[in-house]
Coordinates of C-alpha atoms in Angstrom, one line a residue:
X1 CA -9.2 5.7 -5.1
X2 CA -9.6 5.0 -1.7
X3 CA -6.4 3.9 0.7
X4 CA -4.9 3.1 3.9
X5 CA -1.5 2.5 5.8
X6 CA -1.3 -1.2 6.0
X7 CA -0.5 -2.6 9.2
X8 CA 3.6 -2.7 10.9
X9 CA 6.3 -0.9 12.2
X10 CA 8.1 0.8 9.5
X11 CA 9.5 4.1 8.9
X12 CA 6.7 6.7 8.3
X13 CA 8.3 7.4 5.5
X14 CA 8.3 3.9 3.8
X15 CA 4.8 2.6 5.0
X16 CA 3.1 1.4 2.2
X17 CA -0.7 1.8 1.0
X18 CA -3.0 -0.5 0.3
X19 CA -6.4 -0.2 -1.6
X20 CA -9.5 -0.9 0.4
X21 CA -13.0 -2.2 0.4
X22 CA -15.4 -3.1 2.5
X23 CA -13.5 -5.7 4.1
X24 CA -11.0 -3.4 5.9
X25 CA -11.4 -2.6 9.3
X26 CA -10.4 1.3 7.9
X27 CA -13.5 1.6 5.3
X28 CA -15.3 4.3 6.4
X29 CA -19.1 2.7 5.7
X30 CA -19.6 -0.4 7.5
X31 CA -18.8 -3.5 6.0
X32 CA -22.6 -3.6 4.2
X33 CA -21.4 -1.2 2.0
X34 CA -20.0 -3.0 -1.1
X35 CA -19.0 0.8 -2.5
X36 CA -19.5 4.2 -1.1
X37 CA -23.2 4.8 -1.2
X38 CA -22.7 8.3 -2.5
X39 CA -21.1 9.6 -6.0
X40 CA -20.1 12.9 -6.7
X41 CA -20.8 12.5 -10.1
X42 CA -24.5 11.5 -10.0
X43 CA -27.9 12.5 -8.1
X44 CA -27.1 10.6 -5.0
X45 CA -24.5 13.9 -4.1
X46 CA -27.7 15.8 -3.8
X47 CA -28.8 13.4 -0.8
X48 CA -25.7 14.8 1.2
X49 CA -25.7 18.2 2.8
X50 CA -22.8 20.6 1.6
X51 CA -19.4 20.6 3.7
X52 CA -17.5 23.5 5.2
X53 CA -14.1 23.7 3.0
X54 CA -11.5 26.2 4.3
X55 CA -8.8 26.4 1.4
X56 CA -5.5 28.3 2.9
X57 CA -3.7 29.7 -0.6
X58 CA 0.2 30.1 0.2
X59 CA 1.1 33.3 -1.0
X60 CA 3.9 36.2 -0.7
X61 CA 4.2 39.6 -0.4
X62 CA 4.7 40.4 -3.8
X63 CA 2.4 38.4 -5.2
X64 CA -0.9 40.6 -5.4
X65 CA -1.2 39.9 -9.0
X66 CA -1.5 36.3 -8.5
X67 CA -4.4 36.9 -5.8
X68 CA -6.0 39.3 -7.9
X69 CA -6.3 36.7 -10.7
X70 CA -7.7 33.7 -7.9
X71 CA -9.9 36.5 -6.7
X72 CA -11.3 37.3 -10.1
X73 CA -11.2 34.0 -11.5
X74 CA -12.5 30.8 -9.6
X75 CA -12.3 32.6 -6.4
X76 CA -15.8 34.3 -7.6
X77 CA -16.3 32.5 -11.4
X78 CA -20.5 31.2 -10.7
X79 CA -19.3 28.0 -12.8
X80 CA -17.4 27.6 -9.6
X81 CA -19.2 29.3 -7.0
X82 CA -21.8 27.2 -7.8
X83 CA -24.8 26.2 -5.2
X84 CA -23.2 24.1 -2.5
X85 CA -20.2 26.4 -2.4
X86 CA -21.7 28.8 0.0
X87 CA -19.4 27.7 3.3
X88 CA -16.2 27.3 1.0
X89 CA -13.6 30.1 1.8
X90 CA -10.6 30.9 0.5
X91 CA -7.9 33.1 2.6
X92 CA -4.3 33.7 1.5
X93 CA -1.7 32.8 3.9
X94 CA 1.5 34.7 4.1
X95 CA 4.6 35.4 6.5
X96 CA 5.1 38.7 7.9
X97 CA 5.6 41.3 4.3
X98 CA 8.8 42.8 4.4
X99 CA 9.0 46.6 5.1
X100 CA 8.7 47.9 1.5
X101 CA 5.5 45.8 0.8
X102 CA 3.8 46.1 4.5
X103 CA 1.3 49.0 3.6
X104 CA 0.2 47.5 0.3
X105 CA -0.4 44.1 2.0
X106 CA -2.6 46.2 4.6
X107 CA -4.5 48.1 1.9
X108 CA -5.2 45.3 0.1
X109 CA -6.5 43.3 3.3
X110 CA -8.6 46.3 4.5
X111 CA -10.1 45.7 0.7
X112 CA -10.5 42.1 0.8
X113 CA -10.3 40.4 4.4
X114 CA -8.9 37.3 2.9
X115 CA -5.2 37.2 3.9
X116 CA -3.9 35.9 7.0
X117 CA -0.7 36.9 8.3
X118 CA 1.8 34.1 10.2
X119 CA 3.8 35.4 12.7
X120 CA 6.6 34.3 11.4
X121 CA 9.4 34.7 8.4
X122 CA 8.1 34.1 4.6
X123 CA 9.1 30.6 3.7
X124 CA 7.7 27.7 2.0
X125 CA 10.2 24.3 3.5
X126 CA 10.8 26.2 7.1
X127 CA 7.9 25.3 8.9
X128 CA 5.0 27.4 7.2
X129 CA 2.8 24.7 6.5
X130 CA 2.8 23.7 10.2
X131 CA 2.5 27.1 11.2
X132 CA -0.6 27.3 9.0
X133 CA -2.2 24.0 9.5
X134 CA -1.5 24.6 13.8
X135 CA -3.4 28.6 13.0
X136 CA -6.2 26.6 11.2
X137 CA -6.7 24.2 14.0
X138 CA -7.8 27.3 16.2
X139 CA -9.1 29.8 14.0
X140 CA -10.1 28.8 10.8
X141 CA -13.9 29.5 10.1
X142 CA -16.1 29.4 6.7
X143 CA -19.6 31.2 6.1
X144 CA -22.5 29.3 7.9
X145 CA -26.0 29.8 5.9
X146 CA -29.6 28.7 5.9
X147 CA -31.9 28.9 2.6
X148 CA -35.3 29.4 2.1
X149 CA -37.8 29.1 -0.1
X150 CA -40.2 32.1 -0.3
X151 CA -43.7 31.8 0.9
X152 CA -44.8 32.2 -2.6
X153 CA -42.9 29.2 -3.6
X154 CA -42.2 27.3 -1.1
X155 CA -42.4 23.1 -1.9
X156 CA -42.1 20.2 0.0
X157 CA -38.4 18.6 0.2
X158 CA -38.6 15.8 -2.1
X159 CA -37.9 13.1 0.7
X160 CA -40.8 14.5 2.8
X161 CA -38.3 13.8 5.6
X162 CA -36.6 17.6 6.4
X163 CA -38.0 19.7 9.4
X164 CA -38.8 23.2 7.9
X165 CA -38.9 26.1 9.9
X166 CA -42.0 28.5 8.9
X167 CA -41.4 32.4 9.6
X168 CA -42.7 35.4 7.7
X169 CA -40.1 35.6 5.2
X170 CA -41.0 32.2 3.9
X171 CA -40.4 28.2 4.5
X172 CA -36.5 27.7 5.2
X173 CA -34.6 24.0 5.3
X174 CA -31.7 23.5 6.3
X175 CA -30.6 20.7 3.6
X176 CA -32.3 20.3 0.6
X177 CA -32.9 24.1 0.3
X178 CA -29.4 24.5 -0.4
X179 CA -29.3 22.9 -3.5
X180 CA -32.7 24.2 -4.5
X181 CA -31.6 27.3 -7.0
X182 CA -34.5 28.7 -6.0
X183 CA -33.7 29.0 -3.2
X184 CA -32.1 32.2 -1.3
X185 CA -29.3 32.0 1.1
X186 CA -29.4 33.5 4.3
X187 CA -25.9 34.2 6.4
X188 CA -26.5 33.3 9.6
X189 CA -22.7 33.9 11.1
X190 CA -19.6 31.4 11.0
X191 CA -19.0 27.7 11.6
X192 CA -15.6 24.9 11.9
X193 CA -14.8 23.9 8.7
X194 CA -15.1 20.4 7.8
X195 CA -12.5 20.3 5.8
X196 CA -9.2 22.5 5.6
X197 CA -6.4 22.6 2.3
X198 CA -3.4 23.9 1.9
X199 CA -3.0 24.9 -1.8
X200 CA -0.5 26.9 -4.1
X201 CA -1.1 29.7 -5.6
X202 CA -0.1 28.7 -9.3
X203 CA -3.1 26.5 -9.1
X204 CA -6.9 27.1 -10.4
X205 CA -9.5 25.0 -8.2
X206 CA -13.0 24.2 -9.6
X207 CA -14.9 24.9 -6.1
X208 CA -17.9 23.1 -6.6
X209 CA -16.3 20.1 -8.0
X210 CA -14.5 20.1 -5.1
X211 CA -16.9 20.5 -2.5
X212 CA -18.9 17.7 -4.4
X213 CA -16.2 15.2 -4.1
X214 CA -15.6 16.2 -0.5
X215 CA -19.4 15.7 0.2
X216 CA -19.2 12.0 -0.4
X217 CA -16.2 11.7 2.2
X218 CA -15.6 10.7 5.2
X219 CA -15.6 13.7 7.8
X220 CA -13.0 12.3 10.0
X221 CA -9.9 10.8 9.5
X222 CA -9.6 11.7 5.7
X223 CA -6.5 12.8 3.8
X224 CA -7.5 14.1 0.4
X225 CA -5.5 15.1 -2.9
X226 CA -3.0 13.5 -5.7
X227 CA -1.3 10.5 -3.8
X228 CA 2.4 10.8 -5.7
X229 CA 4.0 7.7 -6.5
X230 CA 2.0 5.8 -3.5
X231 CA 3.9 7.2 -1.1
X232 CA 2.6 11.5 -0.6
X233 CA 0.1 13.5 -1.3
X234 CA 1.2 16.3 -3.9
X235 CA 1.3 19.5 -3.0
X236 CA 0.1 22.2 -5.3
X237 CA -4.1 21.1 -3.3
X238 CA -4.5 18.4 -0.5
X239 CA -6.4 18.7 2.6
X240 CA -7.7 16.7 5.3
X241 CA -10.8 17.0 7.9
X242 CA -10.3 19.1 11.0
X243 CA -9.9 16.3 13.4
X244 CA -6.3 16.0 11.5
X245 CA -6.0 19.6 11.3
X246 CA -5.6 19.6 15.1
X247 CA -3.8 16.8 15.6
X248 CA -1.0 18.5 13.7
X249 CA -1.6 21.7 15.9
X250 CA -1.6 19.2 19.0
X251 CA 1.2 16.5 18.8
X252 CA 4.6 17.7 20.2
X253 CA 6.7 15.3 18.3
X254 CA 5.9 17.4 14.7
X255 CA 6.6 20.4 16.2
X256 CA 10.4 19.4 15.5
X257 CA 9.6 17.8 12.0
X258 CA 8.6 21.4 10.3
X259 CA 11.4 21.8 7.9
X260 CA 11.7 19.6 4.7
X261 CA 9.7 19.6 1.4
X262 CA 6.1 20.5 2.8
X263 CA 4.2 18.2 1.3
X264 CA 6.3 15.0 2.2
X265 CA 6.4 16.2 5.5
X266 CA 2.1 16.8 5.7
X267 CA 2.2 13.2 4.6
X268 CA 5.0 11.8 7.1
X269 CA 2.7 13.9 10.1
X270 CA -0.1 12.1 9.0
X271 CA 1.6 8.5 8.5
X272 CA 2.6 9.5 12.4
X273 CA -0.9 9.5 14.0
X274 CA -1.6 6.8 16.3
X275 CA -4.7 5.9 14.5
X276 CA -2.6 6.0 10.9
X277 CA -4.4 2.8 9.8
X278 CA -7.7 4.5 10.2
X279 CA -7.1 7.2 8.0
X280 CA -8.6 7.1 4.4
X281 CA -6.6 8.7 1.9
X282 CA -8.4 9.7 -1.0
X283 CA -7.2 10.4 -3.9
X284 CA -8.3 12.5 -7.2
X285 CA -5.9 11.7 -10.0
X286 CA -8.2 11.9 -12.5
X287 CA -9.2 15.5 -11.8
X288 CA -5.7 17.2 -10.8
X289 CA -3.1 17.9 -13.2
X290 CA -1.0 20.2 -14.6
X291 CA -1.4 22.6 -16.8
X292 CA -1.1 21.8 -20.7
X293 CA 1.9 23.7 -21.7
X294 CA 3.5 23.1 -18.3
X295 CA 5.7 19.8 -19.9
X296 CA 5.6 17.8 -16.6
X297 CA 4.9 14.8 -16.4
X298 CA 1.6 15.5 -15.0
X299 CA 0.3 17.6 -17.7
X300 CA -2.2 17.1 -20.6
X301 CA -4.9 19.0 -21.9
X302 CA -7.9 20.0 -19.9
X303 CA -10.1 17.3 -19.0
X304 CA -13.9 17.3 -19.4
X305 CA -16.7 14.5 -18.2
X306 CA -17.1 13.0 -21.9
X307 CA -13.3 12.7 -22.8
X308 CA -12.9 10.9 -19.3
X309 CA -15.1 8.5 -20.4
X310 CA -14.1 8.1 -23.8
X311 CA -10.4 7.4 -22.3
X312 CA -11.6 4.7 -19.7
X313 CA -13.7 2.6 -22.7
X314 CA -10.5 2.8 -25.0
X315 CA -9.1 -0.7 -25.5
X316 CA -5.1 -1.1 -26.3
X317 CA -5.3 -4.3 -27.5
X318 CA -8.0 -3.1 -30.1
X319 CA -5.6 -0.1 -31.1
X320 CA -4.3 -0.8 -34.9
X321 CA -0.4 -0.9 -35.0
X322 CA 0.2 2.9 -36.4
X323 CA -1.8 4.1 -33.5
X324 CA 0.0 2.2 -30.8
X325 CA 3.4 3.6 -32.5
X326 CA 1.7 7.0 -32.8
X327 CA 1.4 7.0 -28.8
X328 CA 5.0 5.8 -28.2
X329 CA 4.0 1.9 -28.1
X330 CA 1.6 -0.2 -26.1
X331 CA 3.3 0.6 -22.5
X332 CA 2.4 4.6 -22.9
X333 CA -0.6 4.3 -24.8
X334 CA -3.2 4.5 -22.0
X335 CA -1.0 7.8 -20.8
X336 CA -1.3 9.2 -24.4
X337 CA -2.5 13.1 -24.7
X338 CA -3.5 14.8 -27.5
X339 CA -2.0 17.9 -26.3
X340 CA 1.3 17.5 -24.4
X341 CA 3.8 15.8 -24.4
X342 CA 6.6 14.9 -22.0
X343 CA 9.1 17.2 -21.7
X344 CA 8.9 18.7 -25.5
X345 CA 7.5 22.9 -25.4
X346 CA 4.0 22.8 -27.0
X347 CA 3.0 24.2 -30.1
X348 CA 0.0 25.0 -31.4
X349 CA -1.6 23.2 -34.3
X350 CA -2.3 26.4 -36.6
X351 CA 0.0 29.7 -36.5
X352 CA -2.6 31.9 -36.9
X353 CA -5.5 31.1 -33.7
X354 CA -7.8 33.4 -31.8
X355 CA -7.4 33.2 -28.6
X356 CA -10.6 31.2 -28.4
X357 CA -9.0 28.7 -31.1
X358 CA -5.9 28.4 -29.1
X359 CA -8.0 27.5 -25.1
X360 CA -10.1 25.0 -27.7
X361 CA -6.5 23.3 -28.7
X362 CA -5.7 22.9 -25.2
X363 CA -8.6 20.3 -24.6
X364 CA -8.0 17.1 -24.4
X365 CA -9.0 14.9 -27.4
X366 CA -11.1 18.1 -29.4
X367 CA -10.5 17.9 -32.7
X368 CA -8.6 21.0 -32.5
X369 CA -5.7 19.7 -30.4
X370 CA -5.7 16.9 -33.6
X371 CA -4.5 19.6 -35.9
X372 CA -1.5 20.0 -35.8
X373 CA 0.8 19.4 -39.9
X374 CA 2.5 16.2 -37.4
X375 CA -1.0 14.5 -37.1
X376 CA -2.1 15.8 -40.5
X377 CA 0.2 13.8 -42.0
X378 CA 0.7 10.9 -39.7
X379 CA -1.8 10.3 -37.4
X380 CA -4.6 8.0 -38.3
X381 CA -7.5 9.9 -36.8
X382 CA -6.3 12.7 -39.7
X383 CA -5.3 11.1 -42.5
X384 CA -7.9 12.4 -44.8
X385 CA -7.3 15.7 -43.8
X386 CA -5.0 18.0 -46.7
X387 CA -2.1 19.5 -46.0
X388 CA -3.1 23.4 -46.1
X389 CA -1.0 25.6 -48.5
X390 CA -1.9 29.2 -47.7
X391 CA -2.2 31.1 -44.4
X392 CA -5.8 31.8 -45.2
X393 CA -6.4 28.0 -45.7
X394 CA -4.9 27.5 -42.1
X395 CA -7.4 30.0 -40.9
X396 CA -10.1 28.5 -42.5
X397 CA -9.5 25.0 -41.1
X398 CA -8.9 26.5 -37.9
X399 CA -12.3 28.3 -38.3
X400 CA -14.2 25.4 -39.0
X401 CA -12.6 23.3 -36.6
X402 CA -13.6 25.6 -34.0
X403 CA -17.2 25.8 -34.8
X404 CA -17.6 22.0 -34.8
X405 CA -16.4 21.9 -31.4
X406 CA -18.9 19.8 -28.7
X407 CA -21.0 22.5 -26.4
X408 CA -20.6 23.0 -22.8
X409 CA -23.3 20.8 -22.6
X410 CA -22.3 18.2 -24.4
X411 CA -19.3 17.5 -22.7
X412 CA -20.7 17.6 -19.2
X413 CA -23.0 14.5 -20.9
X414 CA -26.5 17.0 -20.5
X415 CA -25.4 17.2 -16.9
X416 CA -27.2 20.6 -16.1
X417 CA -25.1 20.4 -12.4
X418 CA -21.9 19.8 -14.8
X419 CA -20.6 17.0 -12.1
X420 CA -17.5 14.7 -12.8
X421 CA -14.5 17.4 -14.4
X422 CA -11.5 18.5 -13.8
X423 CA -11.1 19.8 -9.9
X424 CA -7.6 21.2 -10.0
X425 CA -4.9 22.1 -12.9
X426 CA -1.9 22.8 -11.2
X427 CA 2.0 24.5 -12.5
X428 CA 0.1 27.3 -14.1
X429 CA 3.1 29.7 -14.3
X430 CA 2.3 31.9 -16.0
X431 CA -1.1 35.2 -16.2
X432 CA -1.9 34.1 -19.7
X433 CA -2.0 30.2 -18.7
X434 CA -3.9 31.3 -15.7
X435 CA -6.8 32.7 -17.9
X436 CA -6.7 29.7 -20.2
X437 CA -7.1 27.5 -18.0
X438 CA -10.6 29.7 -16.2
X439 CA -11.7 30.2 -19.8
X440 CA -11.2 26.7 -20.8
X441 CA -13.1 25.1 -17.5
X442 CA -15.5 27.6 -16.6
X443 CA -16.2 29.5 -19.2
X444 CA -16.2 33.7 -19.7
X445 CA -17.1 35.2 -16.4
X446 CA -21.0 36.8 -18.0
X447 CA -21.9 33.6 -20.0
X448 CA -22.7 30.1 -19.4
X449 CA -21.8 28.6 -22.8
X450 CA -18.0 28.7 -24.6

């Protein structure tokens, strides 16, 4: 969804947003431009270059496990490091450790080089946010690269329009090389980010679903996340382009606005900026959420490309009565998920699950997350499905069930560039939820199929 301040003079905090089209003065592609000419879900992402996305993970002293698992997870993951994700970094940004973790903080950043250090107190609703987004405004900088195409392979672009440059290592271009996978990258030093988020660190981002939907965005004037209730952007992932970035760092009046749930305040700085009614807020609700077993009202189970479109065809009216009343009536049907549910702990369907089983029961709409004895013996969808009697029955089923689960590639729709998922499960509190969620949306770490 794409949105705006509408015009007046109320309080930053109460200005309302209003859809756009091309017929606001705020849409960001000239008024020709019936939709946005790009998608990040089809071919016509490929006709964009890659963006610079610097993604600032708060973080504390104590919590090296916490990077470790980022780190190890989608930090590196090649089902999210995917081509396109060359000039996305991620840095962890922390006050000043206390004393008793100080050394460790400096051994693991001699390791890494990916924590930043504030000069300031740890805190999260004291002015940290502004601290970082002011540091970012100066110093932030993501990996700048070039690709080529060896000699021995080199091809024309396929729009015949990009200026190669012809050396003895081979042809190189500078944009449709890029997203060539035959193509090798060359670092060639460091750049401005396009883009720069502030994100928590109970949070699992998909990178290149990210940096695809940032492609097809405006580079200025952009406020990207989960827009709350109309009114803020959530704040376990939002960002916003760097012009923004340094008007944060810039305007004296939010240097006195710092303290206050960070990511009502972001949104109030941003409401603030004398060109608010320019500014396109973009919001992803679709792909952020919380994590399964997190009971929020944000959760449900993990989201692929084939369930989203299966949800968006589905038809209330058409729904029979018993599966209206199964989803709690014809108001919270649409919201309905197969996996969690508001406030009640989740359980899984069989007792006795593999680990495997147990990530499969945590996607929305498998047939796995059906299994449970409550939709055995109510649900429509299961009907005809037996009660099981013995403990080796269970396992059976749950056997079965498993192997008649879709492939990877079914449920990215044959989409070889797996575009259109999930780009953020938040509240994932904790280790064991943490590697669920990384196993259930990209898959073990040496293998391209779950």
């Amino acid at each position: 969804m794409l949105a705006r301040i509408s015009g007046g003079f109320a309080s930053p905090s109460v200005q309302p947003l209003v859809e756009i089209d091309s017929s606001h003065p705020a849409w960001p592609w000239g008024p020709s431009e019936t939709k946005p000419p790009h998608s990040a879900e089809d071919d016509s992402v490929d006709q964009l270059e890659p963006v610079g996305i610097f993604i600032g993970v708060m973080t504390m002293d104590r919590a090296r496990e916490k990077r470790m698992l980022i780190r190890q997870t989608y930090g590196s993951h090649p089902k999210s490091r995917v081509r396109g994700t060359e000039s996305v970094s991620i840095r962890f940004i922390m006050g000043r450790p206390k004393d008793r973790y100080a050394q460790e903080v400096e051994l693991e950043n001699d390791t890494f080089g990916d924590i930043v250090i504030l000069d300031m107190e740890e805190n999260m609703n004291s002015g940290k946010t502004h601290k970082y987004f002011s540091w970012a405004a100066d110093h932030a900088m993501v990996p700048e690269y070039t690709f080529f195409v060896p000699s021995d392979r080199a091809q024309v672009p396929p729009n015949g329009s990009e200026t190669t440059i012809r050396s003895e290592s081979g042809t190189r271009s500078r944009r449709l090389d890029a997203l060539d996978p035959t193509a090798h990258a060359l670092y060639v030093g460091e750049k401005r980010p396009d883009y720069v988020f502030k994100a928590d660190d109970d949070a699992l981002i998909v990178l290149g679903e990210m940096e695809r939907r940032l492609r097809v965005a405006p580079r200025k004037l952009t406020f990207f996340g989960y827009l709350v209730k109309n009114s803020f952007m959530a704040g376990e992932c939002y960002g916003m382009s760097l012009d923004l970035v340094r008007y944060i760092a810039d305007y004296e009046p939010l240097r006195k606005m710092v303290k206050g749930k960070e990511d009502k305040l972001a949104t109030k700085w941003i409401k603030m900026h004398p060109q608010r009614e320019d500014i396109v807020w973009v919001s992803e609700r679709c792909a952020i959420y919380d994590h399964p077993k997190a009971g929020t009202v944000y959760s449900h189970g993990f989201l692929f490309p084939n369930t989203i479109d299966e949800v968006r065809a589905e038809d209330t009216e058409q729904m029979t009565p018993l599966e209206l009343q199964w989803r709690g009536g014809k108001h919270w049907a649409a919201t309905y998920s197969t996996v969690s549910h508001f406030g009640t702990p989740y359980t899984p369907p069989f007792d006795h699950m593999t680990a495997l089983q147990q990530v499969e029961a945590l996607v929305e709409g498998s047939e796995m997350s059906l299994f449970s004895r409550l939709h055995a013996a109510k649900h429509p969808h299961a009907q005809s499905v037996p009660l099981w009697k013995t403990d080796a029955d269970e396992a059976a089923l749950a056997i079965k069930t498993y192997e008649r689960r879709p492939t990877r590639q079914a449920r990215f729709r044959n989409d070889p560039k797996e575009r259109g998922g999930t780009m953020v499960v938040h509240f994932i509190k904790h280790e064991s939820w943490f590697l669920e969620t990384a196993l259930a949306l990209l898959g073990p770490h040496n293998s391209t199929e779950l």
